[in-house]
PDB file of C-alpha atoms in Angstrom:
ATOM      1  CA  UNK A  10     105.733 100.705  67.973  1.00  0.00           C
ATOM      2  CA  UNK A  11     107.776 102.103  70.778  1.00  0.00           C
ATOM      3  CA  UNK A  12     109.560 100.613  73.520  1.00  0.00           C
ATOM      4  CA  UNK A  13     109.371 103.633  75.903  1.00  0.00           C
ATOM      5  CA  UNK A  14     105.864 101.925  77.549  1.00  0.00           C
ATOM      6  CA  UNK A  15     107.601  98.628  78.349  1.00  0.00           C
ATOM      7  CA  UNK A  16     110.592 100.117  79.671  1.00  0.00           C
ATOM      8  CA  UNK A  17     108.775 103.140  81.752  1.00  0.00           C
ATOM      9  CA  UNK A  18     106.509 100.045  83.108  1.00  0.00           C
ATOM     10  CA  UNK A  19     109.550  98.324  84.628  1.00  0.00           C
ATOM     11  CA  UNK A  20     110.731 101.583  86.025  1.00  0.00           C
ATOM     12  CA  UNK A  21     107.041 102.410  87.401  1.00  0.00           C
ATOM     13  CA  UNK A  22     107.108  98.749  89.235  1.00  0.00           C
ATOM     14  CA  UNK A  23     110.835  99.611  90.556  1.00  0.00           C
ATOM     15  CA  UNK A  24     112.314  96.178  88.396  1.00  0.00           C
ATOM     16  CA  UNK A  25     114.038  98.287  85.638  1.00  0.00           C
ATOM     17  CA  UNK A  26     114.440  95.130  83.719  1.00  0.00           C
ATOM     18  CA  UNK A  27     115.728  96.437  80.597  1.00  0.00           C
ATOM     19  CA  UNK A  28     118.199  97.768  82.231  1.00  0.00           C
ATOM     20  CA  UNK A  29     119.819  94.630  83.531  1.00  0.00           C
ATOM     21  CA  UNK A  30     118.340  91.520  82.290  1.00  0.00           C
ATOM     22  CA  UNK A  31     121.389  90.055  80.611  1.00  0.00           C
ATOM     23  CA  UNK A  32     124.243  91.377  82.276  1.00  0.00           C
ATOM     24  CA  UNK A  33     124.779  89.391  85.468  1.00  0.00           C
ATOM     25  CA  UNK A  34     124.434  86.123  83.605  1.00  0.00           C
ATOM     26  CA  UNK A  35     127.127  87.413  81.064  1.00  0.00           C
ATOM     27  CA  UNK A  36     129.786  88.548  84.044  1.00  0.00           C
ATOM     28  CA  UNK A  37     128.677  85.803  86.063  1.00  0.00           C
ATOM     29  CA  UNK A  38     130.029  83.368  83.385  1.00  0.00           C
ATOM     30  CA  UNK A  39     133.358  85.370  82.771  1.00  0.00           C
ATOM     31  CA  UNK A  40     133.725  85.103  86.094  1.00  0.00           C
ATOM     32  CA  UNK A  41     133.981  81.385  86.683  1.00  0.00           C
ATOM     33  CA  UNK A  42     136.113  81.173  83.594  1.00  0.00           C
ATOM     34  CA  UNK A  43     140.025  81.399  82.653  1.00  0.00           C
ATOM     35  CA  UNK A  44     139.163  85.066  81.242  1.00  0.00           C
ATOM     36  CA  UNK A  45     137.961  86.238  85.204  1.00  0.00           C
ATOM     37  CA  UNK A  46     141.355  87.848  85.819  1.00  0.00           C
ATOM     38  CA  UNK A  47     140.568  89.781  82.334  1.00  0.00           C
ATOM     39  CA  UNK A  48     137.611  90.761  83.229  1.00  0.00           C
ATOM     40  CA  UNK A  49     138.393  92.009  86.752  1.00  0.00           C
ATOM     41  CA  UNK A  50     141.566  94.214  85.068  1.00  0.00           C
ATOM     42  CA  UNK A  51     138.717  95.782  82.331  1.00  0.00           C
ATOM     43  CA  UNK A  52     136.632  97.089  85.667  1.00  0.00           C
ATOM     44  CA  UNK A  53     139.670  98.833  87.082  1.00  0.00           C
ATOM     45  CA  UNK A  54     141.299  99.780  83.595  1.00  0.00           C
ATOM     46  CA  UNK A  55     138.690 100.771  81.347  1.00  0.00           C
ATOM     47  CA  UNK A  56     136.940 103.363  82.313  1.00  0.00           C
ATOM     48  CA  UNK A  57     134.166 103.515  79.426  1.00  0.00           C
ATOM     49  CA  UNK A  58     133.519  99.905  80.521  1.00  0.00           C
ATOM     50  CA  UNK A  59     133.798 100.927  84.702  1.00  0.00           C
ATOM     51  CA  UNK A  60     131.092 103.226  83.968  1.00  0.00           C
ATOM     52  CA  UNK A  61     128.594 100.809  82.290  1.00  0.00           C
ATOM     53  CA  UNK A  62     129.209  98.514  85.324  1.00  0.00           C
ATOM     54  CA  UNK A  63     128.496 101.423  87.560  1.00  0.00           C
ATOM     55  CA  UNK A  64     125.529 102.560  86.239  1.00  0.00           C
ATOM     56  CA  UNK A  65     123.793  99.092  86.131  1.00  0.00           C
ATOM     57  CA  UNK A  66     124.956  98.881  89.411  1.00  0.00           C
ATOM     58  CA  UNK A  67     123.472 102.601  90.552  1.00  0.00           C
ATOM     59  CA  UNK A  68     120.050 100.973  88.450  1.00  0.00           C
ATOM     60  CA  UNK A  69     120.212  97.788  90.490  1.00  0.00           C
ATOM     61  CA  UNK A  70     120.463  99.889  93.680  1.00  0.00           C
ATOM     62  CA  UNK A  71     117.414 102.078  92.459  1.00  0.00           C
ATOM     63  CA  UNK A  72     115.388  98.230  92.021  1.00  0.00           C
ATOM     64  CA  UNK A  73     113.198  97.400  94.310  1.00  0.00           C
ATOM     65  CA  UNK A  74     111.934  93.219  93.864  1.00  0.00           C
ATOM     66  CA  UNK A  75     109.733  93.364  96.589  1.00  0.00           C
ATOM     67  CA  UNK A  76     107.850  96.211  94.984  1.00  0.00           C
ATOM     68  CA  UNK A  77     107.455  94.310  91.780  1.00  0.00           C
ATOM     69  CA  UNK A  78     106.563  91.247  94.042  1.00  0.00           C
ATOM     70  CA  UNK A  79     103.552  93.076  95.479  1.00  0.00           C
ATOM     71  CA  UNK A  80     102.293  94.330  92.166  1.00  0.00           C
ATOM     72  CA  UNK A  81     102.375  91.121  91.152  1.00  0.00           C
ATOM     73  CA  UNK A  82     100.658  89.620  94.475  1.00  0.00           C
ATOM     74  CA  UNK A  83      97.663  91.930  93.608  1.00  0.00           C
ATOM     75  CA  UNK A  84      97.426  92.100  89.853  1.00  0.00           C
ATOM     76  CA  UNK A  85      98.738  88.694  88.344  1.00  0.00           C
ATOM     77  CA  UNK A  86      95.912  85.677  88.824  1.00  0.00           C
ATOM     78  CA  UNK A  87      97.859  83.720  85.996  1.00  0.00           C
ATOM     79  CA  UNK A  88     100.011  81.252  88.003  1.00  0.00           C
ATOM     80  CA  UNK A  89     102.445  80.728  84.833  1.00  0.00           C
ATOM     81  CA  UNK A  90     102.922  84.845  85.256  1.00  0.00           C
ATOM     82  CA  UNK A  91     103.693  84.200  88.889  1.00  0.00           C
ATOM     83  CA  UNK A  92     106.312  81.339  88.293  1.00  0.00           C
ATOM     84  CA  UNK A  93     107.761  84.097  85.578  1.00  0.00           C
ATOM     85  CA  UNK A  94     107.806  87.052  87.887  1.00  0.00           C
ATOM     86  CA  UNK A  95     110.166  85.089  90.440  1.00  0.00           C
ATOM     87  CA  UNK A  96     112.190  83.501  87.781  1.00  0.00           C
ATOM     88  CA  UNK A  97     113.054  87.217  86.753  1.00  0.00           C
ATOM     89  CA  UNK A  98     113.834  88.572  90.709  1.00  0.00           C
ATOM     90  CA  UNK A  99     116.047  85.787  91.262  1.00  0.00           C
ATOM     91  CA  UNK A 100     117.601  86.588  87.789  1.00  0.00           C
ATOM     92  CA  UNK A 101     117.941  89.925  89.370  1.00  0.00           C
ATOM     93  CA  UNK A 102     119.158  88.814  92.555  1.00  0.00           C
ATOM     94  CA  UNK A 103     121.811  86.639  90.586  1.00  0.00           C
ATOM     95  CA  UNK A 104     123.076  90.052  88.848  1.00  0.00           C
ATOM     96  CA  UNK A 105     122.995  91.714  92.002  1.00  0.00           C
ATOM     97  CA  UNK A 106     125.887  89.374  93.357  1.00  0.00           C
ATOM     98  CA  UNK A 107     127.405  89.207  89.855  1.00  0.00           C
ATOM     99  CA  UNK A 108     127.780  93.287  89.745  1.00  0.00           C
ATOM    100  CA  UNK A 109     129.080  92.973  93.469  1.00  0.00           C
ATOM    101  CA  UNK A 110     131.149  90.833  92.965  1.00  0.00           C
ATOM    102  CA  UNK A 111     132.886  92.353  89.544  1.00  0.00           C
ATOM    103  CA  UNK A 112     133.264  95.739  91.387  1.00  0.00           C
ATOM    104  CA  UNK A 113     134.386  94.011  94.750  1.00  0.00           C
ATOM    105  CA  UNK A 114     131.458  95.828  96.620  1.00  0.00           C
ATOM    106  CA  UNK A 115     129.846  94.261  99.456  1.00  0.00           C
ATOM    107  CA  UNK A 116     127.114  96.598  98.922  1.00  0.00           C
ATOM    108  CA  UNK A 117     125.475  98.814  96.355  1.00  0.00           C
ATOM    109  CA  UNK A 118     127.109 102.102  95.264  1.00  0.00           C
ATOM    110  CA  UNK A 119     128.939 101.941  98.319  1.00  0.00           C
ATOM    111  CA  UNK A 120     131.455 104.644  97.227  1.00  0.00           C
ATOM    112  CA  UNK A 121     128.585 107.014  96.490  1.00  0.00           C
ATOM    113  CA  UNK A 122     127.744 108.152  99.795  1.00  0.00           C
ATOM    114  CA  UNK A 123     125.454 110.571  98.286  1.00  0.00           C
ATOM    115  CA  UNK A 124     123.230 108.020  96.333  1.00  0.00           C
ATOM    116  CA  UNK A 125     123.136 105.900  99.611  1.00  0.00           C
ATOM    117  CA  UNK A 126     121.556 108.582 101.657  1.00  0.00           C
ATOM    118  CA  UNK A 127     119.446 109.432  98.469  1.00  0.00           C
ATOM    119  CA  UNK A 128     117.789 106.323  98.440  1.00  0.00           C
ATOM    120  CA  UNK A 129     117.383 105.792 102.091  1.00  0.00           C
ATOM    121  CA  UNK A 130     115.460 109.359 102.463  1.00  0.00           C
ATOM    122  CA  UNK A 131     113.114 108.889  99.115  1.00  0.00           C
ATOM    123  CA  UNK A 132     112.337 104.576  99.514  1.00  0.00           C
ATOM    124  CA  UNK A 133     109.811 104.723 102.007  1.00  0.00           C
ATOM    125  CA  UNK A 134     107.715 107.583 100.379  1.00  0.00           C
ATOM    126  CA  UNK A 135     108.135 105.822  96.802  1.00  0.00           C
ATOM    127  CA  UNK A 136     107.365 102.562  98.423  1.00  0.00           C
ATOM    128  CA  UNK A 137     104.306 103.599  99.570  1.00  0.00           C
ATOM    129  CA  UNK A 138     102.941 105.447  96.174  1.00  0.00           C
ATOM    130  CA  UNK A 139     103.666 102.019  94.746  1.00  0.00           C
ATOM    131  CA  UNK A 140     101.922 100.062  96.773  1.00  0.00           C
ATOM    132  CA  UNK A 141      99.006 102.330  96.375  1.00  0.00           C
ATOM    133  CA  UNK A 142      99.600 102.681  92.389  1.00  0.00           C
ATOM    134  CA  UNK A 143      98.760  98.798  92.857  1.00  0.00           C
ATOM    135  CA  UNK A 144      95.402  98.973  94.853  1.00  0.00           C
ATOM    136  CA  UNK A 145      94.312 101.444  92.247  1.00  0.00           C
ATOM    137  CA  UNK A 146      94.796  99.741  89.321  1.00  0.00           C
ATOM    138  CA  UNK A 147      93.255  96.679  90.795  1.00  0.00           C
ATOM    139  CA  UNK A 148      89.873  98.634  91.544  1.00  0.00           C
ATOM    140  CA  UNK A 149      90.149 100.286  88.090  1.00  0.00           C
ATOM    141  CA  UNK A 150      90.317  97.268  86.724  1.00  0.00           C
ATOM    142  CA  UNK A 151      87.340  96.057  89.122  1.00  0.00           C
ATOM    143  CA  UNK A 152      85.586  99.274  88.101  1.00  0.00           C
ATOM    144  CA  UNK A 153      81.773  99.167  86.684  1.00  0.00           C
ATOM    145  CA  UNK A 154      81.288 102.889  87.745  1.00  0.00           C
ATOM    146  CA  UNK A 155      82.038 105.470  84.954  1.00  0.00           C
ATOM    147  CA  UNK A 156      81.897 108.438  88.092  1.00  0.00           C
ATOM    148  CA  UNK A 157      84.503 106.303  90.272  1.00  0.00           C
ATOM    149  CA  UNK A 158      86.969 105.578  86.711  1.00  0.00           C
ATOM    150  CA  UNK A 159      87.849 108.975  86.498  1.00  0.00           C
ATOM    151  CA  UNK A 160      88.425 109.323  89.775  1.00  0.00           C
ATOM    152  CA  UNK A 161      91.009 106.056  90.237  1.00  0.00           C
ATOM    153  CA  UNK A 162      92.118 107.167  86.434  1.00  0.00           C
ATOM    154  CA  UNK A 163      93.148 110.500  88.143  1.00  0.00           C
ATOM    155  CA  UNK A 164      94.889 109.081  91.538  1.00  0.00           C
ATOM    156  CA  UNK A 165      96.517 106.500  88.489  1.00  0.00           C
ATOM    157  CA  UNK A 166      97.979 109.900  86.985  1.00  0.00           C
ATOM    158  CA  UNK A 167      99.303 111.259  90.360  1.00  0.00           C
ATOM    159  CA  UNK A 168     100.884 108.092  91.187  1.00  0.00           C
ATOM    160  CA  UNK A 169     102.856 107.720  87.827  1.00  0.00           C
ATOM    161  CA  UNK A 170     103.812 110.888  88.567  1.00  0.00           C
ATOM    162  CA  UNK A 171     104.761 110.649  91.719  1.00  0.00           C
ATOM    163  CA  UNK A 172     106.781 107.540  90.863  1.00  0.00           C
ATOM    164  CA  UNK A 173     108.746 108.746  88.494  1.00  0.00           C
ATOM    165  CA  UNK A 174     109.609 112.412  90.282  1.00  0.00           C
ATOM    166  CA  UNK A 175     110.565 109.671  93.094  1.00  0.00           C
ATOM    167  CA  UNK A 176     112.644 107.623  90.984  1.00  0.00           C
ATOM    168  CA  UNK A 177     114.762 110.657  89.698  1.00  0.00           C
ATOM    169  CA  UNK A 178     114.374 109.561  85.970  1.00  0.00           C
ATOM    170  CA  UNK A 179     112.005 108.922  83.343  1.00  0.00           C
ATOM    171  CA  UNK A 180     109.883 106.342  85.251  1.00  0.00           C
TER     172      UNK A 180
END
């Protein structure tokens, strides 16, 4: 089995969890112990380890909760689903600060101008191909029709693409 549907899922729904999940609750501990100081000089020293902060950080940037909220709002009747999906955005919201906080940011990518502007310019059209992408796979999965499947199985196909050209990676 292969893990690329799981993780292009997360991308699709703008949570990227496997990129993440993990890593603010591990710097968030370091942090509140003796080894903090350590930590901080490993950020500004090592740059193999700078970089892997930097990219979760660009990945966290890319996230969108409120997206993943929504899909959830119209796909997820299961109310032990629900209580999961907001455990995992305040999990994210928790490595949000953590990542900030390591790279002494007050916000994200901040010394990426490029990124910013980036992400200002493509969010609203992405945002709204999501929120669509939800609405169709609610009526596929609604669907009694053969003639209207194909049709919501094509807009499916154009969203996922559009999605992922939006993102700027693989999902």
């Amino acid at each position: 089995e292969s893990s690329c549907p799981w993780i292009f899922a997360w991308t699709q729904t703008r949570l990227n969890l496997p990129t993440w999940l993990g890593v603010g609750e591990a710097i968030s501990e370091v942090l509140k112990s003796e080894d903090s100081d350590k930590l901080r000089s490993m950020y500004e020293e090592w740059g193999s380890f700078r970089t892997t902060i930097d990219l979760v950080e660009m990945v966290l940037a890319k996230s969108e909760p409120s997206i993943a909220r929504h899909y959830e709002n119209v796909l997820v009747k299961d109310e032990m689903a629900k209580e999961l999906g907001s455990d995992i955005r305040r999990i994210h919201h928790d490595t949000e600060s953590a990542i900030l906080d390591l790279a002494n940011h007050t916000d994200f990518c901040e010394t990426n101008e490029l990124l910013r502007r980036v992400l200002r310019v493509r969010n609203p059209y992405v945002d709204c191909l999501n929120v669509m992408q939800a609405e169709i796979l609610k009526r596929l999965r609604e669907c009694d029709d053969e003639k209207e499947e194909a049709i919501l199985k094509d807009a499916l196909l154009v969203s996922i693409t559009g999605i992922a050209n939006g993102m700027g990676n693989t999902g």
